[in-house]
Short mmCIF file of C-alpha atoms and ligand atoms in Angstrom, two decimals:
data_model
loop_
_atom_site.label_atom_id
_atom_site.label_comp_id
_atom_site.label_asym_id
_atom_site.label_seq_id
_atom_site.Cartn_x
_atom_site.Cartn_y
_atom_site.Cartn_z
CA MET A 1 -9.23 -33.95 -0.72
CA LEU A 2 -8.35 -30.49 0.67
CA ARG A 3 -11.42 -28.36 1.37
CA ILE A 4 -10.85 -24.65 1.88
CA GLY A 5 -13.41 -22.01 2.78
CA MET A 6 -12.65 -18.37 2.04
CA LEU A 7 -14.35 -15.10 2.94
CA THR A 8 -13.68 -11.36 2.85
CA SER A 9 -15.14 -9.31 5.69
CA GLY A 10 -15.50 -5.66 6.75
CA GLY A 11 -14.90 -2.64 4.51
CA ASP A 12 -13.38 -3.63 1.18
CA CYS A 13 -10.04 -2.40 -0.12
CA GLN A 14 -7.70 -2.90 -3.03
CA ALA A 15 -5.87 -6.23 -3.43
CA LEU A 16 -8.45 -8.50 -1.78
CA ASN A 17 -8.76 -10.40 -5.06
CA ALA A 18 -5.00 -10.41 -5.53
CA ALA A 19 -4.54 -11.95 -2.06
CA MET A 20 -7.12 -14.70 -2.68
CA ARG A 21 -5.49 -15.39 -6.04
CA GLY A 22 -2.16 -15.84 -4.22
CA VAL A 23 -3.70 -18.38 -1.82
CA VAL A 24 -5.43 -20.41 -4.55
CA LYS A 25 -2.54 -20.35 -7.04
CA GLY A 26 -0.15 -21.33 -4.25
CA ILE A 27 -2.22 -24.35 -3.25
CA CYS A 28 -3.24 -25.45 -6.73
CA SER A 29 0.35 -25.41 -7.93
CA LYS A 30 1.04 -28.21 -5.45
CA ARG A 31 -2.23 -30.13 -5.22
CA SER A 32 -5.00 -30.93 -7.65
CA ASP A 33 -7.47 -32.43 -5.15
CA VAL A 34 -8.72 -29.09 -3.84
CA GLU A 35 -12.25 -27.79 -3.27
CA ILE A 36 -12.73 -24.07 -2.68
CA TYR A 37 -15.85 -22.70 -1.02
CA GLY A 38 -16.28 -18.95 -1.46
CA PHE A 39 -18.63 -17.56 1.20
CA LYS A 40 -20.60 -14.54 0.07
CA ASP A 41 -20.64 -11.16 1.80
CA GLY A 42 -18.31 -11.95 4.69
CA TYR A 43 -19.36 -13.87 7.79
CA LYS A 44 -22.96 -13.62 6.59
CA GLY A 45 -22.19 -16.27 3.95
CA LEU A 46 -20.78 -18.58 6.62
CA ILE A 47 -23.71 -18.00 8.98
CA TYR A 48 -26.37 -18.65 6.33
CA ALA A 49 -24.37 -21.20 4.28
CA ASN A 50 -24.43 -18.94 1.26
CA PHE A 51 -21.44 -19.94 -0.86
CA ASP A 52 -20.22 -20.76 -4.35
CA MET A 53 -17.96 -23.66 -5.16
CA LEU A 54 -15.04 -22.13 -7.02
CA THR A 55 -12.14 -23.44 -9.04
CA SER A 56 -8.68 -22.05 -9.69
CA LYS A 57 -10.06 -20.54 -12.91
CA ASP A 58 -12.24 -18.18 -10.86
CA PHE A 59 -9.07 -16.69 -9.42
CA SER A 60 -7.38 -16.13 -12.76
CA GLY A 61 -7.23 -12.61 -14.18
CA ILE A 62 -8.17 -10.89 -10.91
CA LEU A 63 -4.76 -9.62 -9.78
CA THR A 64 -5.60 -6.04 -10.73
CA ARG A 65 -9.35 -6.07 -10.04
CA GLY A 66 -10.57 -3.86 -7.18
CA GLY A 67 -13.28 -4.86 -4.70
CA THR A 68 -13.79 -8.53 -3.82
CA ILE A 69 -15.25 -11.24 -6.04
CA LEU A 70 -16.86 -12.73 -2.90
CA GLY A 71 -18.59 -9.56 -1.71
CA THR A 72 -18.24 -8.32 1.86
CA SER A 73 -20.25 -6.90 4.74
CA ARG A 74 -19.70 -5.53 8.21
CA GLN A 75 -20.81 -7.99 10.93
CA PRO A 76 -19.96 -6.33 14.26
CA PHE A 77 -18.14 -8.65 16.65
CA LYS A 78 -20.24 -7.47 19.60
CA LEU A 79 -23.37 -8.81 17.85
CA MET A 80 -21.91 -12.22 16.98
CA ARG A 81 -23.16 -13.73 20.25
CA VAL A 82 -26.56 -12.05 19.83
CA PRO A 83 -29.09 -14.26 17.97
CA ASP A 84 -30.38 -12.94 14.61
CA LYS A 85 -33.98 -11.75 14.13
CA ASP A 86 -35.15 -15.38 13.74
CA GLY A 87 -33.36 -16.48 16.89
CA LEU A 88 -30.46 -18.14 15.04
CA ASP A 89 -27.27 -18.58 17.07
CA LYS A 90 -24.71 -17.10 14.62
CA VAL A 91 -21.63 -18.72 16.13
CA GLU A 92 -23.23 -22.18 16.16
CA ALA A 93 -24.45 -21.58 12.59
CA MET A 94 -20.93 -20.75 11.40
CA LYS A 95 -19.53 -23.87 13.07
CA HIS A 96 -22.32 -25.95 11.56
CA THR A 97 -21.58 -24.71 8.02
CA TYR A 98 -17.86 -25.38 8.49
CA HIS A 99 -18.39 -28.94 9.75
CA LYS A 100 -21.20 -29.78 7.32
CA LEU A 101 -18.90 -28.92 4.40
CA ASN A 102 -16.12 -30.86 6.08
CA LEU A 103 -13.71 -27.95 5.63
CA ASP A 104 -10.04 -28.35 6.45
CA CYS A 105 -9.66 -24.64 7.05
CA LEU A 106 -11.14 -21.21 6.60
CA VAL A 107 -9.11 -18.35 5.12
CA ILE A 108 -10.43 -14.99 6.32
CA LEU A 109 -9.37 -11.65 4.86
CA GLY A 110 -10.17 -8.74 7.11
CA GLY A 111 -9.29 -5.93 9.48
CA ASN A 112 -9.75 -5.35 13.19
CA GLY A 113 -13.34 -6.43 13.81
CA THR A 114 -12.91 -9.37 11.46
CA HIS A 115 -9.94 -10.61 13.49
CA LYS A 116 -11.92 -10.67 16.73
CA THR A 117 -14.46 -13.01 15.16
CA ALA A 118 -11.71 -15.05 13.44
CA ASN A 119 -10.04 -15.60 16.80
CA MET A 120 -13.35 -16.56 18.39
CA LEU A 121 -13.87 -19.18 15.67
CA ARG A 122 -10.37 -20.48 16.37
CA GLU A 123 -11.26 -20.75 20.06
CA GLU A 124 -14.37 -22.67 19.00
CA GLY A 125 -12.10 -25.24 17.36
CA LEU A 126 -12.07 -24.23 13.67
CA ASN A 127 -8.85 -24.14 11.62
CA ILE A 128 -8.37 -20.50 10.74
CA LEU A 129 -5.80 -18.47 8.81
CA THR A 130 -6.19 -14.75 8.20
CA LEU A 131 -4.73 -12.16 5.86
CA PRO A 132 -4.24 -8.51 6.92
CA LYS A 133 -6.60 -6.32 4.94
CA THR A 134 -7.43 -2.66 5.50
CA ILE A 135 -6.58 0.72 4.07
CA ASP A 136 -6.18 1.93 7.67
CA ASN A 137 -3.02 -0.17 8.36
CA ASP A 138 -4.15 -0.39 11.98
CA LEU A 139 -3.83 -4.14 12.56
CA TRP A 140 -1.57 -5.00 15.44
CA GLY A 141 1.24 -7.46 14.70
CA THR A 142 2.00 -6.48 11.11
CA GLU A 143 3.93 -3.53 9.77
CA MET A 144 1.72 -3.42 6.71
CA THR A 145 -1.78 -4.30 5.54
CA PHE A 146 -2.83 -4.54 1.91
CA GLY A 147 -4.97 -1.66 0.71
CA PHE A 148 -2.98 0.88 2.71
CA GLN A 149 -0.45 1.87 0.07
CA SER A 150 -3.13 2.08 -2.64
CA ALA A 151 -5.25 4.35 -0.44
CA VAL A 152 -2.24 6.53 0.39
CA ASP A 153 -1.52 6.89 -3.33
CA ILE A 154 -5.10 7.98 -4.05
CA ALA A 155 -5.27 10.45 -1.14
CA THR A 156 -1.87 11.82 -2.21
CA ASP A 157 -3.11 12.27 -5.76
CA THR A 158 -6.11 14.21 -4.39
CA ILE A 159 -3.81 16.53 -2.42
CA ASP A 160 -1.57 16.97 -5.48
CA ARG A 161 -4.54 18.06 -7.56
CA ILE A 162 -5.67 20.47 -4.85
CA HIS A 163 -2.15 21.90 -4.76
CA THR A 164 -2.32 23.17 -8.33
CA THR A 165 -5.67 24.87 -7.84
CA ALA A 166 -4.55 26.16 -4.43
CA THR A 167 -1.67 28.04 -6.03
CA SER A 168 -4.22 29.99 -8.10
CA HIS A 169 -6.34 31.14 -5.14
CA SER A 170 -5.72 32.62 -1.71
CA ARG A 171 -7.71 29.97 0.03
CA VAL A 172 -7.48 27.35 2.73
CA PHE A 173 -8.09 23.82 1.46
CA ILE A 174 -9.11 20.94 3.71
CA ILE A 175 -8.80 17.37 2.40
CA GLU A 176 -10.57 14.87 4.64
CA VAL A 177 -8.83 11.49 4.50
CA MET A 178 -10.30 8.15 5.67
CA GLY A 179 -9.47 6.92 9.16
CA HIS A 180 -11.86 7.31 12.08
CA LYS A 181 -9.67 5.77 14.75
CA VAL A 182 -6.17 5.95 13.30
CA GLY A 183 -4.31 8.40 11.10
CA HIS A 184 -1.77 6.31 9.17
CA VAL A 185 -3.29 7.11 5.74
CA THR A 186 -3.59 10.82 6.52
CA LEU A 187 -0.06 11.02 7.91
CA HIS A 188 1.53 9.38 4.87
CA ALA A 189 -0.64 11.08 2.24
CA GLY A 190 -0.26 14.41 4.04
CA ILE A 191 3.53 14.22 3.94
CA ALA A 192 3.60 12.82 0.38
CA GLY A 193 1.23 15.55 -0.82
CA GLY A 194 3.09 18.38 0.92
CA ALA A 195 0.26 19.36 3.28
CA ASP A 196 1.05 22.27 5.60
CA ILE A 197 -1.07 20.98 8.47
CA ILE A 198 -1.90 17.33 9.26
CA LEU A 199 -4.55 16.46 11.83
CA LEU A 200 -4.77 12.93 13.24
CA PRO A 201 -7.02 11.19 15.79
CA GLU A 202 -3.90 10.37 17.81
CA ILE A 203 -2.75 14.02 18.17
CA PRO A 204 -5.54 16.31 19.42
CA TYR A 205 -5.37 19.81 17.92
CA ASP A 206 -5.89 23.34 19.18
CA ILE A 207 -7.85 25.42 16.66
CA ASP A 208 -5.96 28.60 17.64
CA ILE A 209 -2.62 26.97 16.77
CA ILE A 210 -4.03 26.07 13.36
CA THR A 211 -5.45 29.52 12.60
CA ASP A 212 -2.25 31.24 13.85
CA MET A 213 -0.24 29.15 11.44
CA ILE A 214 -2.55 30.05 8.55
CA GLN A 215 -2.21 33.77 9.40
CA LYS A 216 1.57 33.50 9.72
CA ARG A 217 1.76 31.79 6.32
CA SER A 218 -0.31 34.61 4.82
CA ALA A 219 1.92 37.24 6.41
CA ALA A 220 4.95 35.45 4.94
CA GLY A 221 3.38 35.69 1.47
CA LYS A 222 2.14 32.12 1.28
CA ALA A 223 -1.30 32.61 -0.14
CA PHE A 224 -2.75 29.19 0.51
CA THR A 225 -2.69 26.55 3.21
CA ILE A 226 -3.48 22.87 2.75
CA LEU A 227 -4.75 20.72 5.62
CA ALA A 228 -4.85 16.90 5.45
CA VAL A 229 -7.39 15.95 8.09
CA ALA A 230 -8.29 12.42 9.21
CA GLU A 231 -12.01 11.65 9.58
CA GLY A 232 -11.39 11.07 13.27
CA ALA A 233 -9.31 14.19 13.97
CA ILE A 234 -10.25 15.59 17.37
CA SER A 235 -9.71 18.86 19.23
CA LYS A 236 -7.88 18.94 22.57
CA GLU A 237 -11.12 20.05 24.18
CA ASP A 238 -13.09 17.08 22.80
CA ALA A 239 -10.28 14.66 23.61
CA GLY A 240 -10.75 15.66 27.25
CA LEU A 241 -14.38 14.48 27.25
CA LYS A 242 -15.47 11.06 28.46
CA LYS A 243 -16.10 8.61 25.57
CA LYS A 244 -19.87 8.74 26.17
CA GLU A 245 -19.96 12.55 26.33
CA TYR A 246 -17.97 12.79 23.08
CA LYS A 247 -20.30 10.34 21.33
CA GLU A 248 -23.30 12.40 22.45
CA LYS A 249 -21.61 15.57 21.20
CA LEU A 250 -20.91 13.95 17.82
CA ALA A 251 -24.52 12.81 17.53
CA LYS A 252 -25.64 16.44 17.92
CA ARG A 253 -22.94 17.88 15.64
CA LYS A 254 -24.50 20.06 12.94
CA TYR A 255 -21.70 19.32 10.47
CA PRO A 256 -21.55 16.22 8.24
CA SER A 257 -17.94 15.62 9.31
CA ILE A 258 -14.90 17.17 10.99
CA ALA A 259 -13.76 18.97 7.81
CA TYR A 260 -16.92 21.09 7.82
CA GLU A 261 -16.57 21.97 11.50
CA LEU A 262 -12.96 23.03 10.97
CA ALA A 263 -13.86 24.98 7.83
CA GLU A 264 -16.40 27.09 9.72
CA GLN A 265 -14.01 27.75 12.60
CA ILE A 266 -11.14 28.70 10.26
CA GLN A 267 -13.39 30.95 8.17
CA GLN A 268 -14.60 32.76 11.29
CA LYS A 269 -11.19 33.17 12.86
CA THR A 270 -9.14 34.07 9.76
CA ASP A 271 -11.71 35.54 7.39
CA LYS A 272 -10.22 33.32 4.67
CA GLU A 273 -12.17 31.38 2.10
CA VAL A 274 -12.12 27.68 2.89
CA ARG A 275 -12.81 24.78 0.51
CA ILE A 276 -13.35 21.14 1.43
CA THR A 277 -12.57 17.99 -0.53
CA VAL A 278 -13.66 14.56 0.70
CA PRO A 279 -12.29 11.79 -1.52
CA GLY A 280 -14.22 9.25 0.61
CA HIS A 281 -14.58 5.77 -0.85
CA THR A 282 -12.46 6.58 -3.91
CA GLN A 283 -9.63 5.79 -1.45
CA ARG A 284 -10.76 2.16 -1.35
CA GLY A 285 -11.60 1.89 -5.04
CA GLY A 286 -9.92 0.86 -8.26
CA SER A 287 -6.88 -1.28 -8.95
CA PRO A 288 -4.33 -2.04 -6.25
CA CYS A 289 -1.02 -0.23 -6.63
CA ALA A 290 2.06 -2.28 -7.56
CA TYR A 291 3.20 -2.51 -3.93
CA ASP A 292 -0.15 -3.95 -2.82
CA ARG A 293 -0.18 -6.45 -5.69
CA VAL A 294 3.19 -7.79 -4.59
CA PHE A 295 2.42 -7.67 -0.87
CA SER A 296 -0.97 -9.38 -1.16
CA THR A 297 0.47 -12.06 -3.45
CA ARG A 298 3.18 -12.75 -0.86
CA VAL A 299 0.81 -13.09 2.10
CA GLY A 300 -1.55 -15.20 -0.03
CA ALA A 301 1.27 -17.55 -1.03
CA ALA A 302 2.52 -17.68 2.59
CA ALA A 303 -0.99 -18.73 3.68
CA ALA A 304 -0.94 -21.45 1.00
CA GLU A 305 2.33 -22.78 2.45
CA LEU A 306 0.75 -23.06 5.91
CA ILE A 307 -2.39 -24.71 4.53
CA LEU A 308 -0.29 -27.33 2.75
CA LYS A 309 1.44 -28.05 6.08
CA GLY A 310 -1.85 -27.98 8.04
CA ASP A 311 -0.51 -25.24 10.32
CA TYR A 312 -3.40 -23.05 11.48
CA GLY A 313 -4.37 -20.31 13.94
CA TYR A 314 -2.36 -17.42 12.52
CA MET A 315 -2.49 -14.13 10.70
CA ILE A 316 0.15 -13.77 7.98
CA ALA A 317 1.99 -10.55 8.79
CA MET A 318 4.82 -8.51 7.33
CA ARG A 319 7.76 -7.73 9.60
CA LYS A 320 11.09 -6.33 8.46
CA GLY A 321 10.27 -7.18 4.84
CA GLU A 322 9.47 -10.84 5.55
CA THR A 323 6.15 -12.67 5.88
CA VAL A 324 5.71 -14.20 9.32
CA LYS A 325 2.89 -16.00 11.13
CA VAL A 326 1.45 -14.25 14.19
CA PRO A 327 -0.88 -16.14 16.57
CA LEU A 328 -4.45 -14.91 16.15
CA GLN A 329 -4.92 -14.52 19.89
CA ASP A 330 -2.09 -11.94 19.87
CA VAL A 331 -3.72 -9.89 17.10
CA ALA A 332 -7.41 -9.89 18.04
CA GLY A 333 -8.72 -6.78 19.77
CA LYS A 334 -5.56 -4.68 19.44
CA LEU A 335 -5.19 -1.53 17.40
CA LYS A 336 -1.95 -0.22 15.86
CA THR A 337 -2.21 3.54 16.16
CA VAL A 338 0.17 6.31 15.10
CA ASP A 339 2.73 6.91 17.83
CA PRO A 340 2.84 10.70 18.33
CA GLY A 341 6.49 10.40 19.34
CA CYS A 342 7.58 8.36 16.29
CA SER A 343 10.40 9.51 14.03
CA LEU A 344 8.04 10.14 11.11
CA ILE A 345 6.09 12.73 13.11
CA ARG A 346 9.33 14.25 14.45
CA GLN A 347 10.74 14.53 10.94
CA ALA A 348 7.52 16.03 9.59
CA LYS A 349 7.63 18.65 12.36
CA MET A 350 11.31 19.29 11.54
CA ILE A 351 10.32 20.44 8.06
CA GLY A 352 7.58 22.69 9.39
CA ILE A 353 4.45 20.54 9.11
CA SER A 354 2.06 21.39 11.93
CA PHE A 355 -0.03 18.76 13.70
CA GLY A 356 -2.05 21.48 15.42
CA ASP A 357 -0.80 20.42 18.84
CA GLU A 358 2.07 22.83 19.46
CA VAL A 359 3.51 26.02 18.04
CA LEU A 360 6.52 25.11 15.92
CA GLU A 361 9.72 27.13 16.39
O1 F6P B 1 -11.86 0.68 7.89
C1 F6P B 1 -11.73 1.15 6.59
C2 F6P B 1 -12.51 2.42 6.39
O2 F6P B 1 -12.38 2.80 5.05
C3 F6P B 1 -12.14 3.57 7.32
O3 F6P B 1 -10.98 4.26 6.95
C4 F6P B 1 -13.39 4.41 7.22
O4 F6P B 1 -13.50 5.25 8.35
C5 F6P B 1 -14.46 3.38 7.19
O5 F6P B 1 -13.87 2.20 6.67
C6 F6P B 1 -15.68 3.71 6.38
O6 F6P B 1 -16.59 2.67 6.51
P1 F6P B 1 -17.85 2.42 5.59
O7 F6P B 1 -17.35 1.97 4.24
O8 F6P B 1 -18.60 1.35 6.28
O9 F6P B 1 -18.56 3.72 5.48
#
């Protein structure tokens, strides 16, 4: 008998179901003696032994379904070693559930925080395989994560729609795209949607460079300006603060998010009308795009291959168009950020997109 536990953890995204379907179909095509334990709401289900026994039928017809059939939750890694309100040792509880059910392995679908805990469970002796999930595409060790392309498509569609209304009004439009720590989604959607200015957490901006560009566009007869702004976009001034000082400043910020702060500054400095659009969680919702369906099916099937061989301790990654296994200890705790010197940024600047950091020639 092959006993597999499965859980989805952290923020959801498109193609979680498609990835689990890939794992289960891959295994069940080769073996019939399989038990699947679906833990509910992420690590919580493993801690409190809250699970459903599932069959291959439960994974049929879910390729295109958004969300996760298992549910998910955020369980911060830094609190994993802190007992719960009843004094329960969470790590010991997870190990207990795993051993009690006599699992052969645990398949974990998640992003950065999830991988820290997955690696800790590996160090504690459990057989772990992970799949790279997150719209942010910020997992180290893989060129791609599922959810990313779907989110880019949605954010791009939002910018496209703003474009048509922008042409009718002499306004500045700010679209705030998801990504607190990294700007991959904003960068790609911004370029795909033809944004004039793209602001990322990795490239601190100068507000005067932004407002000068808006004024220059106006003077050149371009009535509107579109900004694609990541949730975590930061000014040069704020980037110079110590982490603690910046956190304190954010806590006192009178605006709900960066887009509102920028809107007020732009309005004051340019006297232009500014409008804000925040697509928010729509970026994580709905069906996965075709790319994510294929990608998640591939990593799911690749995980099935490893399970059938009993080869554990890896994240399935995508490198140069191929699925590869990357040791979990290499992935955990590392972030893949946008490299400000990368060719994509250079090329965007070449065609006149401003990142708010320097005056373009
Ligand atoms: O990590 C994925 C992500 O969607 C980020 O882009 C975003 O900043 C964050 O999650 C939002 O988290 P929550 O759904 O917990 O509000």
